[in-house]
CSV table of N, CA and C in Angstrom, one decimal:
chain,number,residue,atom,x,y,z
A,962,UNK,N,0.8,-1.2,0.0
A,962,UNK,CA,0.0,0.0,0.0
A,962,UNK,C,0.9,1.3,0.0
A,963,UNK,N,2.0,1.0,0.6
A,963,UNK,CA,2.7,2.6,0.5
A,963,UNK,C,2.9,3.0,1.6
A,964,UNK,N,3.5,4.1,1.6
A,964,UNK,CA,3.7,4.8,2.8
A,964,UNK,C,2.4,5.5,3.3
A,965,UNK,N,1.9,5.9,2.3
A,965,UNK,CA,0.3,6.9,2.2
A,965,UNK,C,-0.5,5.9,3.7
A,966,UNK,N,-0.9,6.9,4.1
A,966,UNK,CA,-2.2,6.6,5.8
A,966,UNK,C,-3.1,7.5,5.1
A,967,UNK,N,-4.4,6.5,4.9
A,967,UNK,CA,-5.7,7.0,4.8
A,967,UNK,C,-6.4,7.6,5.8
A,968,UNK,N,-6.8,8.6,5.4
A,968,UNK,CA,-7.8,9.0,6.6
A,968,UNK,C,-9.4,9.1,6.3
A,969,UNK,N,-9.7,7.8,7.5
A,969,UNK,CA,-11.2,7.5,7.4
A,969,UNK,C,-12.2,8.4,8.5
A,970,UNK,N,-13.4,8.7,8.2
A,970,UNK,CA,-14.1,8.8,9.5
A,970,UNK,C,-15.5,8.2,9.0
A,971,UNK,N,-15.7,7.5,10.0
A,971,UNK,CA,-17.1,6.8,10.1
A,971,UNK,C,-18.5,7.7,11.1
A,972,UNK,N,-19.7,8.0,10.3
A,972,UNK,CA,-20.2,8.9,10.9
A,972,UNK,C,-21.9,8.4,11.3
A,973,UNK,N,-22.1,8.4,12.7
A,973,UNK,CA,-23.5,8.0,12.5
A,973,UNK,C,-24.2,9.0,13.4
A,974,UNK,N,-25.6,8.6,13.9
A,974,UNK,CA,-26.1,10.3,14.5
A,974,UNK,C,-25.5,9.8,15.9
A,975,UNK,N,-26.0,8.7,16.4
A,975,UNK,CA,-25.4,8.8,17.8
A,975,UNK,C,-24.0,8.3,18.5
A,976,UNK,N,-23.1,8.1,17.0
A,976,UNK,CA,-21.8,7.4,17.4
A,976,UNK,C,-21.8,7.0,18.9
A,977,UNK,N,-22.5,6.0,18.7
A,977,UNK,CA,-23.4,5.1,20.2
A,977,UNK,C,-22.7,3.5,19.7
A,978,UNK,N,-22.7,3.0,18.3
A,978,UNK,CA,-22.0,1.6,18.1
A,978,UNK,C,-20.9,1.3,16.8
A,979,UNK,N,-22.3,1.5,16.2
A,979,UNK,CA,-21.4,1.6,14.7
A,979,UNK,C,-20.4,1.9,14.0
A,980,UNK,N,-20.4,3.3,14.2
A,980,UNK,CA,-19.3,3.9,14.0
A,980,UNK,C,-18.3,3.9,14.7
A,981,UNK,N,-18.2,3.5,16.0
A,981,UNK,CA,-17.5,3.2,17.2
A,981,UNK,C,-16.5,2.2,16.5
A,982,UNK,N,-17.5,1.0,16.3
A,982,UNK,CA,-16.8,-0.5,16.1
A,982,UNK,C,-16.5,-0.3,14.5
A,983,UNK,N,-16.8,0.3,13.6
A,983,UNK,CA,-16.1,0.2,12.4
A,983,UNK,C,-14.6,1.2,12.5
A,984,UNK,N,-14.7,2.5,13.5
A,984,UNK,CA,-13.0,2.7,14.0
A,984,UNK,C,-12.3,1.8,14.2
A,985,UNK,N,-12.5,1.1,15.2
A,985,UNK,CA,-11.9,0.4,16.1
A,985,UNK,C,-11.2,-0.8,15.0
A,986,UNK,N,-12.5,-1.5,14.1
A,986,UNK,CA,-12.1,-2.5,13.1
A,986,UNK,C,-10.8,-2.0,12.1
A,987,UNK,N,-11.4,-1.1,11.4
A,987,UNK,CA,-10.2,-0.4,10.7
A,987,UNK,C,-8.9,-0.1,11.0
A,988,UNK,N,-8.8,0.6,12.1
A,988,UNK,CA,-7.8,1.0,12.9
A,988,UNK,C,-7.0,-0.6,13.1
A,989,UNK,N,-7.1,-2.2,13.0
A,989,UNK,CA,-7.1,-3.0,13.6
A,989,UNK,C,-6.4,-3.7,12.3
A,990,UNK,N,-7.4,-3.7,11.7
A,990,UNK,CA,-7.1,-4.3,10.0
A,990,UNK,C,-6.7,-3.6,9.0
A,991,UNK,N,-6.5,-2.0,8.8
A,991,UNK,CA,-5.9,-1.7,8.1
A,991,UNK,C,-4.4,-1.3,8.3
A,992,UNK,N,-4.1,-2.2,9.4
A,992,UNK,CA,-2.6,-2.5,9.7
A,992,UNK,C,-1.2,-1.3,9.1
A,993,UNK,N,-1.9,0.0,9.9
A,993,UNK,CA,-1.1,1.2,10.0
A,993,UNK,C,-1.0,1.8,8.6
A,994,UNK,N,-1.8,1.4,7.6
A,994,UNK,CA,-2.4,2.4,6.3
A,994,UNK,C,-3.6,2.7,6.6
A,995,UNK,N,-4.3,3.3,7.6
A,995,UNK,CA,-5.4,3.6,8.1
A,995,UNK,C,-5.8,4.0,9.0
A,996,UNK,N,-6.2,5.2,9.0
A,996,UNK,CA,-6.1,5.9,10.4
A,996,UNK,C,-7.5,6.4,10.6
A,997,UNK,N,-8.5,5.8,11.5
A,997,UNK,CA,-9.9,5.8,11.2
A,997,UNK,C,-10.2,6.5,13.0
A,998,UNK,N,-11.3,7.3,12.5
A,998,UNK,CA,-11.9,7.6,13.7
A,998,UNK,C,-13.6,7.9,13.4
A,999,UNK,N,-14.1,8.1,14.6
A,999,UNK,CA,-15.8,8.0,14.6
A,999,UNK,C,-16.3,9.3,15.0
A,1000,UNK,N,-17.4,9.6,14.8
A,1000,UNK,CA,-18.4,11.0,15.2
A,1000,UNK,C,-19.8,10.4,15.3
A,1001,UNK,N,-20.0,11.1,15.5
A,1001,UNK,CA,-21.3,11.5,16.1
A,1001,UNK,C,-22.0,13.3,15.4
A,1002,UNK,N,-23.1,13.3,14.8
A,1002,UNK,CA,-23.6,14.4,13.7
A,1002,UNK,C,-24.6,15.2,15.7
A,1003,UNK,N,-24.8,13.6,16.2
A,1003,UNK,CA,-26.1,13.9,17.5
A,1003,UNK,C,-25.3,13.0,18.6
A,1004,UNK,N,-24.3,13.3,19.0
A,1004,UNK,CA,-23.8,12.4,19.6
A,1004,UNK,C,-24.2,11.9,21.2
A,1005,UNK,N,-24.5,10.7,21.8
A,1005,UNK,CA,-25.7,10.9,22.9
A,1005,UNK,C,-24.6,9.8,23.6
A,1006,UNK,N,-24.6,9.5,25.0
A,1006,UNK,CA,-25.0,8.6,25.8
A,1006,UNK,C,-22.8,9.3,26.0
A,1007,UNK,N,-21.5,8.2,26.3
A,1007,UNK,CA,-20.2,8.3,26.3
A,1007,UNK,C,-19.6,9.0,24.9
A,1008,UNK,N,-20.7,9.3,23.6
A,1008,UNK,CA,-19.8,9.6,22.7
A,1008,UNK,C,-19.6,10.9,22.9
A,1009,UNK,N,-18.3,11.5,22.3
A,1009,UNK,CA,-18.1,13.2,22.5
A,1009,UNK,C,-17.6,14.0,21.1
A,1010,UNK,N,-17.6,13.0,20.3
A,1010,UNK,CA,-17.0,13.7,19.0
A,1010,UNK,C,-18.1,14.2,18.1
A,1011,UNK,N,-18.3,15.4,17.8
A,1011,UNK,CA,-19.1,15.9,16.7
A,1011,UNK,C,-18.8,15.8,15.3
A,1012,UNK,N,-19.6,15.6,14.2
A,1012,UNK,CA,-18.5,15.2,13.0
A,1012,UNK,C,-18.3,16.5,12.2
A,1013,UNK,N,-18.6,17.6,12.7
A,1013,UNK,CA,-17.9,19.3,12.5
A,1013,UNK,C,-17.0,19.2,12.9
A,1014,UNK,N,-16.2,18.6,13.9
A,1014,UNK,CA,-15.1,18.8,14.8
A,1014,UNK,C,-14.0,18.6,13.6
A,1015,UNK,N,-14.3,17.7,12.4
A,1015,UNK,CA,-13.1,17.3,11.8
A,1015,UNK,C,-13.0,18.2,10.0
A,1016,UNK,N,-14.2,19.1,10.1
A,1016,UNK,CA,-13.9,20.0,9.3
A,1016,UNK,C,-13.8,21.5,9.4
A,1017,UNK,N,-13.5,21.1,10.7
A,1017,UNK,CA,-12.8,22.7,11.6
A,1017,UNK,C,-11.3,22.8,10.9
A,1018,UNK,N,-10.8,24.2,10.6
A,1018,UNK,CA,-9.2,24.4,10.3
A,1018,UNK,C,-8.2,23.3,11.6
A,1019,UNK,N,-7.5,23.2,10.5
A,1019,UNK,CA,-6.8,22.2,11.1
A,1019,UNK,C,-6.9,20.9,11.4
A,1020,UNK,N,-7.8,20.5,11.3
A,1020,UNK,CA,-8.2,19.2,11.3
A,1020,UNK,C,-7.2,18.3,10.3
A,1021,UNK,N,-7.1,17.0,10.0
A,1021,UNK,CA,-7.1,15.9,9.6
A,1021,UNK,C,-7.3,16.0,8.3
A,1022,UNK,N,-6.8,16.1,7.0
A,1022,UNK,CA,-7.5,16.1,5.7
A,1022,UNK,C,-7.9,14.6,5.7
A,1023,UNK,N,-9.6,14.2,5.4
A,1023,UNK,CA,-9.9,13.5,5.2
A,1023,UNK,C,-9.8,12.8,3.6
A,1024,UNK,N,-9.9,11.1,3.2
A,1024,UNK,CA,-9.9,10.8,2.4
A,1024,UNK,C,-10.9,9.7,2.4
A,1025,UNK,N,-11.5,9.8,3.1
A,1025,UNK,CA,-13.2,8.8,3.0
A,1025,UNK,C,-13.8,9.2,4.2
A,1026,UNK,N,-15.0,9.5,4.3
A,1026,UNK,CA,-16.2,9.7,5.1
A,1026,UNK,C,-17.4,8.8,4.8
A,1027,UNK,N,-17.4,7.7,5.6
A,1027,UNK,CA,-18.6,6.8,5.4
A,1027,UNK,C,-19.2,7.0,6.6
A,1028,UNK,N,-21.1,6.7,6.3
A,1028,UNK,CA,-21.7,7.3,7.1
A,1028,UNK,C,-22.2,5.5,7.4
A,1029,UNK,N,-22.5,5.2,8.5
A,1029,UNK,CA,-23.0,4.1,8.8
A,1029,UNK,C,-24.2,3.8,8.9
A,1030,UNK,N,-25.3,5.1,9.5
A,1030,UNK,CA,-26.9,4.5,9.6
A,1030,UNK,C,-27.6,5.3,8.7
A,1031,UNK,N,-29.1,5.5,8.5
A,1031,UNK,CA,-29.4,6.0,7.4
A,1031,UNK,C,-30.3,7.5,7.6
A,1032,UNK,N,-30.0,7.7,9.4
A,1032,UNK,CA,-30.2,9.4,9.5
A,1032,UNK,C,-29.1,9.8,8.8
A,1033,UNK,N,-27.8,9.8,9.2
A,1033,UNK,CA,-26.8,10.6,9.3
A,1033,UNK,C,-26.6,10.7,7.7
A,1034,UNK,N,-27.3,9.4,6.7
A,1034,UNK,CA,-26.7,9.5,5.5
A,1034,UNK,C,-27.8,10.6,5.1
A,1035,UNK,N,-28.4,10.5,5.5
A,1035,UNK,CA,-29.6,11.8,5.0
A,1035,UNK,C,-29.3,13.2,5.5
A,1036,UNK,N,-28.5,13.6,6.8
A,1036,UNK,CA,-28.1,14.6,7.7
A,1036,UNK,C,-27.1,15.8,6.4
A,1037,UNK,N,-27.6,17.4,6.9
A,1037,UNK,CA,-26.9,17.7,5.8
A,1037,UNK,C,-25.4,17.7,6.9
A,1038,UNK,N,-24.1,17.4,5.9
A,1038,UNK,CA,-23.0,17.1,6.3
A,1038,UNK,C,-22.0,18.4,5.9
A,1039,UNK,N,-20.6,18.8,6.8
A,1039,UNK,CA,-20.4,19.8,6.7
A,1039,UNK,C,-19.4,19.8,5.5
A,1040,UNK,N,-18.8,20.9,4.8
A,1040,UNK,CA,-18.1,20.5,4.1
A,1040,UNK,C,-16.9,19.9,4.2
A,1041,UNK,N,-15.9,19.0,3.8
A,1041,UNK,CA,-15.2,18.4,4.0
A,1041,UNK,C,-13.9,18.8,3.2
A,1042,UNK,N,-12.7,19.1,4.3
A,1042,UNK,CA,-11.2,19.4,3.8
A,1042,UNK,C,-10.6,19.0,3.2
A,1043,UNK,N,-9.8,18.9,1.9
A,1043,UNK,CA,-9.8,18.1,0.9
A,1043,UNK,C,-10.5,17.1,-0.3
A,1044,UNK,N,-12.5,17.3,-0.1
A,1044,UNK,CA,-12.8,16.9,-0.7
A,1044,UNK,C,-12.7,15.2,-0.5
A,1045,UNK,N,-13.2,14.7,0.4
A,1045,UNK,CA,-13.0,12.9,0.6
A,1045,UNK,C,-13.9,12.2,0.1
A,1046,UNK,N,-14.1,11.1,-0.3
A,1046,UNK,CA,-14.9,10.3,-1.2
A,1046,UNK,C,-15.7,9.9,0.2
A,1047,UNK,N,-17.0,10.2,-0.5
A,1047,UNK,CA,-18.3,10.0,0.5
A,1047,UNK,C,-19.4,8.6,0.7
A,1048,UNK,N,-19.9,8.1,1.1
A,1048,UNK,CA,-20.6,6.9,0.9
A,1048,UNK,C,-21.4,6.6,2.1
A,1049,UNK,N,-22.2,5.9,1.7
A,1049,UNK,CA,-23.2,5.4,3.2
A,1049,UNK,C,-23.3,3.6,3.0
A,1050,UNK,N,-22.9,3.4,4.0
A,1050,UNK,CA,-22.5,1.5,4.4
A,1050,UNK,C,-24.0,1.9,5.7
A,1051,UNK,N,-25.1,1.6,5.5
A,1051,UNK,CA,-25.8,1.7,6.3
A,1051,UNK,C,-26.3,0.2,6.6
A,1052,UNK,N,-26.3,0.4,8.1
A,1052,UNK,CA,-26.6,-0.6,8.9
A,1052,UNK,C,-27.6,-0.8,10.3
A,1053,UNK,N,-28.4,-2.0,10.7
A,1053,UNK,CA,-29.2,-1.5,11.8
A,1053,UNK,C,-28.2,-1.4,13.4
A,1054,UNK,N,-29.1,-0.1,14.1
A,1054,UNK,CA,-28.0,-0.1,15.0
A,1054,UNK,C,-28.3,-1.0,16.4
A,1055,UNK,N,-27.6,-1.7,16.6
A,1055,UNK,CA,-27.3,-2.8,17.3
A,1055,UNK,C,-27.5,-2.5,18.8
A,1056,UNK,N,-27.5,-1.0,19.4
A,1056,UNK,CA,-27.2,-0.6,20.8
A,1056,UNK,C,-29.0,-0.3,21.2
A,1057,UNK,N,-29.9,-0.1,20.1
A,1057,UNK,CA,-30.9,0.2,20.0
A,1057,UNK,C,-31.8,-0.6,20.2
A,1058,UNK,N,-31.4,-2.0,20.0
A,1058,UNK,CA,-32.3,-3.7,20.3
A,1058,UNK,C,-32.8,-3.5,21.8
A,1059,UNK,N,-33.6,-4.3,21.5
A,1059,UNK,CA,-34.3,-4.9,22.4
A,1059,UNK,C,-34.6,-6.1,22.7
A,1060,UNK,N,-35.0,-6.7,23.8
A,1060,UNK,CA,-34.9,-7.9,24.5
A,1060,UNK,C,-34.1,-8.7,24.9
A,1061,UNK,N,-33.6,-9.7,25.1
A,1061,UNK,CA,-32.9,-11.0,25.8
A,1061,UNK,C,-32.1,-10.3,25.9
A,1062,UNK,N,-30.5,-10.5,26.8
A,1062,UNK,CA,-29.4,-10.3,26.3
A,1062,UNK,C,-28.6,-11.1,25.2
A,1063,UNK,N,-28.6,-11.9,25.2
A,1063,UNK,CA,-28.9,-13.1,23.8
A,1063,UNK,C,-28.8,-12.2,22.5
A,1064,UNK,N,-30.0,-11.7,22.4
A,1064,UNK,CA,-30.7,-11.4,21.3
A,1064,UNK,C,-29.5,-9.8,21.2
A,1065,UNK,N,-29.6,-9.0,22.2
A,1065,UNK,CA,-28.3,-7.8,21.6
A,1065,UNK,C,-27.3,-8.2,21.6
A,1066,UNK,N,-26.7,-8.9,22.0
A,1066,UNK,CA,-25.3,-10.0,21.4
A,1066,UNK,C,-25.3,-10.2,20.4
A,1067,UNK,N,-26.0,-10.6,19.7
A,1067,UNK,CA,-26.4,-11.4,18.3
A,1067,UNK,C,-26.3,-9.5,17.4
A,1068,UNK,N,-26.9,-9.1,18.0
A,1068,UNK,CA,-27.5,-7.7,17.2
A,1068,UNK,C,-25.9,-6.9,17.1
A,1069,UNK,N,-25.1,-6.9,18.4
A,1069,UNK,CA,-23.6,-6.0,17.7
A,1069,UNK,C,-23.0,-7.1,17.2
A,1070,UNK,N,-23.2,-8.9,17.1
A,1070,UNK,CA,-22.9,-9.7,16.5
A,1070,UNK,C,-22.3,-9.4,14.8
A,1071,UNK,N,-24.3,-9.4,15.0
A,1071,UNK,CA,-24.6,-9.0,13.3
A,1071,UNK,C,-23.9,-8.1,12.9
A,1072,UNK,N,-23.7,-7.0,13.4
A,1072,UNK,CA,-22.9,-5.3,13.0
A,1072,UNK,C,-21.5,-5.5,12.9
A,1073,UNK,N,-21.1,-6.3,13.6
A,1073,UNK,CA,-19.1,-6.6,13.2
A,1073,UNK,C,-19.2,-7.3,12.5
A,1074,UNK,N,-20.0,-8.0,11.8
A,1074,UNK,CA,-19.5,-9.0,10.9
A,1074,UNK,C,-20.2,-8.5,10.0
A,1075,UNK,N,-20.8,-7.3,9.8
A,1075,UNK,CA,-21.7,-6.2,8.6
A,1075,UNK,C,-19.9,-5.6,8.4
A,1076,UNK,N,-19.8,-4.8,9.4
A,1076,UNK,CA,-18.4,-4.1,9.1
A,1076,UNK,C,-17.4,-4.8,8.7
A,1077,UNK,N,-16.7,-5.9,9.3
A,1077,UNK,CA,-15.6,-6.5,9.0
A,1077,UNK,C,-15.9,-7.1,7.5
A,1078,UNK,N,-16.8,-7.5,6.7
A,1078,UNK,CA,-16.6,-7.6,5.4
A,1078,UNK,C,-16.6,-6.3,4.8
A,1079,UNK,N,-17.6,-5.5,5.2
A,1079,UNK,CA,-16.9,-4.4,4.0
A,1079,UNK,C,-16.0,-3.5,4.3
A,1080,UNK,N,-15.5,-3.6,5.2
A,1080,UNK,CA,-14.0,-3.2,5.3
A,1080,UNK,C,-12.8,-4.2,4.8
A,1081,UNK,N,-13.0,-5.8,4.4
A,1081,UNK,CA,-12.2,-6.7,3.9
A,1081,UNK,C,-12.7,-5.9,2.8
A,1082,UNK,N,-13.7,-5.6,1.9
A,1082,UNK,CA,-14.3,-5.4,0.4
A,1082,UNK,C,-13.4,-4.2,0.4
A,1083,UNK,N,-13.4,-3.4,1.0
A,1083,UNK,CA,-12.3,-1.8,1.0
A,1083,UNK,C,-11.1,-2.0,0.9
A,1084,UNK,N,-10.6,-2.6,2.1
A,1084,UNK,CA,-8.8,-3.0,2.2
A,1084,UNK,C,-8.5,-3.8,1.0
A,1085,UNK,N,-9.3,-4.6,0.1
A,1085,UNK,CA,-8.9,-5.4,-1.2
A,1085,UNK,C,-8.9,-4.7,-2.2
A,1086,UNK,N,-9.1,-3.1,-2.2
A,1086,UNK,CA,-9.1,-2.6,-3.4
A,1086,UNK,C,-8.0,-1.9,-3.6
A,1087,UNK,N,-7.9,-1.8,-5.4
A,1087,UNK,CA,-6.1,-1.3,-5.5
A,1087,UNK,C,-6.4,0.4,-5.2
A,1088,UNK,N,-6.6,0.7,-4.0
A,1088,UNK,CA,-6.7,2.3,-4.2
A,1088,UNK,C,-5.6,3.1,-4.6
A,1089,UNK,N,-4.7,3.0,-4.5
A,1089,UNK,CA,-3.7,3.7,-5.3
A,1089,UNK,C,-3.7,3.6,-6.5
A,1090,UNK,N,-4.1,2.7,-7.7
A,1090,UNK,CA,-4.1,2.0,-8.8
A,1090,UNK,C,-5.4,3.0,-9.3
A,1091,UNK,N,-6.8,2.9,-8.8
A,1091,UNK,CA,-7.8,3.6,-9.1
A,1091,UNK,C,-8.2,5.0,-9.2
A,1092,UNK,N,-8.7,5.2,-10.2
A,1092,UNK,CA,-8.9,7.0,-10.5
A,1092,UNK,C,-10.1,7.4,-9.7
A,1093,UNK,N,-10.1,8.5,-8.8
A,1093,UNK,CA,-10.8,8.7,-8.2
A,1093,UNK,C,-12.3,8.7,-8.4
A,1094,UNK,N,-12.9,8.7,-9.8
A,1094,UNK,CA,-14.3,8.1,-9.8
A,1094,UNK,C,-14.7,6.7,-9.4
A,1095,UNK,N,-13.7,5.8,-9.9
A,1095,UNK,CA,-13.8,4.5,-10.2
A,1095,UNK,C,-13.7,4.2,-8.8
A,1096,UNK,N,-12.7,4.4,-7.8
A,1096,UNK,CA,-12.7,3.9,-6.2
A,1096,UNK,C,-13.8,4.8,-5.7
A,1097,UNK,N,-14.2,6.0,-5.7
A,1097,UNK,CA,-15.6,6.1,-5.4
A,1097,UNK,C,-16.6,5.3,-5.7
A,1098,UNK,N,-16.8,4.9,-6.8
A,1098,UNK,CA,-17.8,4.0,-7.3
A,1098,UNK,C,-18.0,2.9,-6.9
A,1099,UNK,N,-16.7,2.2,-6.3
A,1099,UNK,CA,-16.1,1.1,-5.5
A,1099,UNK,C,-16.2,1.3,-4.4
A,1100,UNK,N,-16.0,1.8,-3.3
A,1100,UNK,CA,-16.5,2.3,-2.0
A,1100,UNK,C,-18.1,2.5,-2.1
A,1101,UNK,N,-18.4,3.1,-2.8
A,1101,UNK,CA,-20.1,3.6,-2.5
A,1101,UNK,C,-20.8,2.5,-3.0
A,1102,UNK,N,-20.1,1.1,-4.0
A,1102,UNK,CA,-21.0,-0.2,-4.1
A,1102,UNK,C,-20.7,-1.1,-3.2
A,1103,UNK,N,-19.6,-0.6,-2.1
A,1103,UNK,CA,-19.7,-1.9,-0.7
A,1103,UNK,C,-20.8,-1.9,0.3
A,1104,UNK,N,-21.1,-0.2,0.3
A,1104,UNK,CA,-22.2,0.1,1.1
A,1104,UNK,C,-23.9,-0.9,0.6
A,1105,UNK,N,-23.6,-0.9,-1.3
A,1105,UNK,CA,-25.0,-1.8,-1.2
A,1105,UNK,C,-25.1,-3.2,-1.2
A,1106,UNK,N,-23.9,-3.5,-1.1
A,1106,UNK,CA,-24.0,-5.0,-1.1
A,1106,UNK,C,-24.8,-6.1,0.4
């Protein structure tokens, strides 16, 4: 991959799971070409990052902003420093279930194993190799698969 570190942020309204655990994934698997962090657009409960915070001066030039649930992909989003390829990988949020404890196990179950493939589908692509329509087009078709 290069010396190049991507910079990801993953964005949902209550960066409460999702976005949480798709950092955490990335940061894990994209084995130091990837430098991923989370927001929150409505951030509620331990989260504290707003996702303004990262197109404030000085920030981080981003190079992908995926949004994970399907407020935030609807939310108007701020403009972004350097222009980063955008996409929505939306997914149900898992912190939100209800019943058994069983049954919410299964539910952030379901959500790491939603993320960790399409984060394997991302980390397999030649992004250096790809013209920035084409790896857009490629990022924004992992979200529908």
């Amino acid at each position: 991959m290069g010396d190049k570190i991507y910079n990801v942020l993953f964005i949902s309204t209550g960066n409460s799971a999702r976005s949480i655990l798709a950092e955490a994934l990335l940061n894990d698997m994209g084995m130091g070409g990837f430098r991923a962090c989370s927001a929150g657009s409505q951030p509620t409960g331990c989260a504290i990052r707003p996702g303004g915070e990262f197109a404030a001066p000085g920030a981080p030039e981003l190079e992908f902003v995926l949004t994970v649930c399907d407020q935030a992909a609807c939310e108007v989003c701020p403009v972004w420093p350097g222009q980063p390829m955008t996409a929505h990988w939306g997914m149900p949020e898992p912190a939100s279930m209800e019943g058994s404890d069983a049954v919410k196990a299964r539910a952030f179950l379901d959500a790491a194993i939603t993320v960790r493939r399409q984060l394997n589908l991302m980390l397999s692509l030649p992004i250096q190799s790809l013209d920035s329509m084409a790896l857009r087009k490629q990022v924004q078709d992992i979200g529908a698969r």
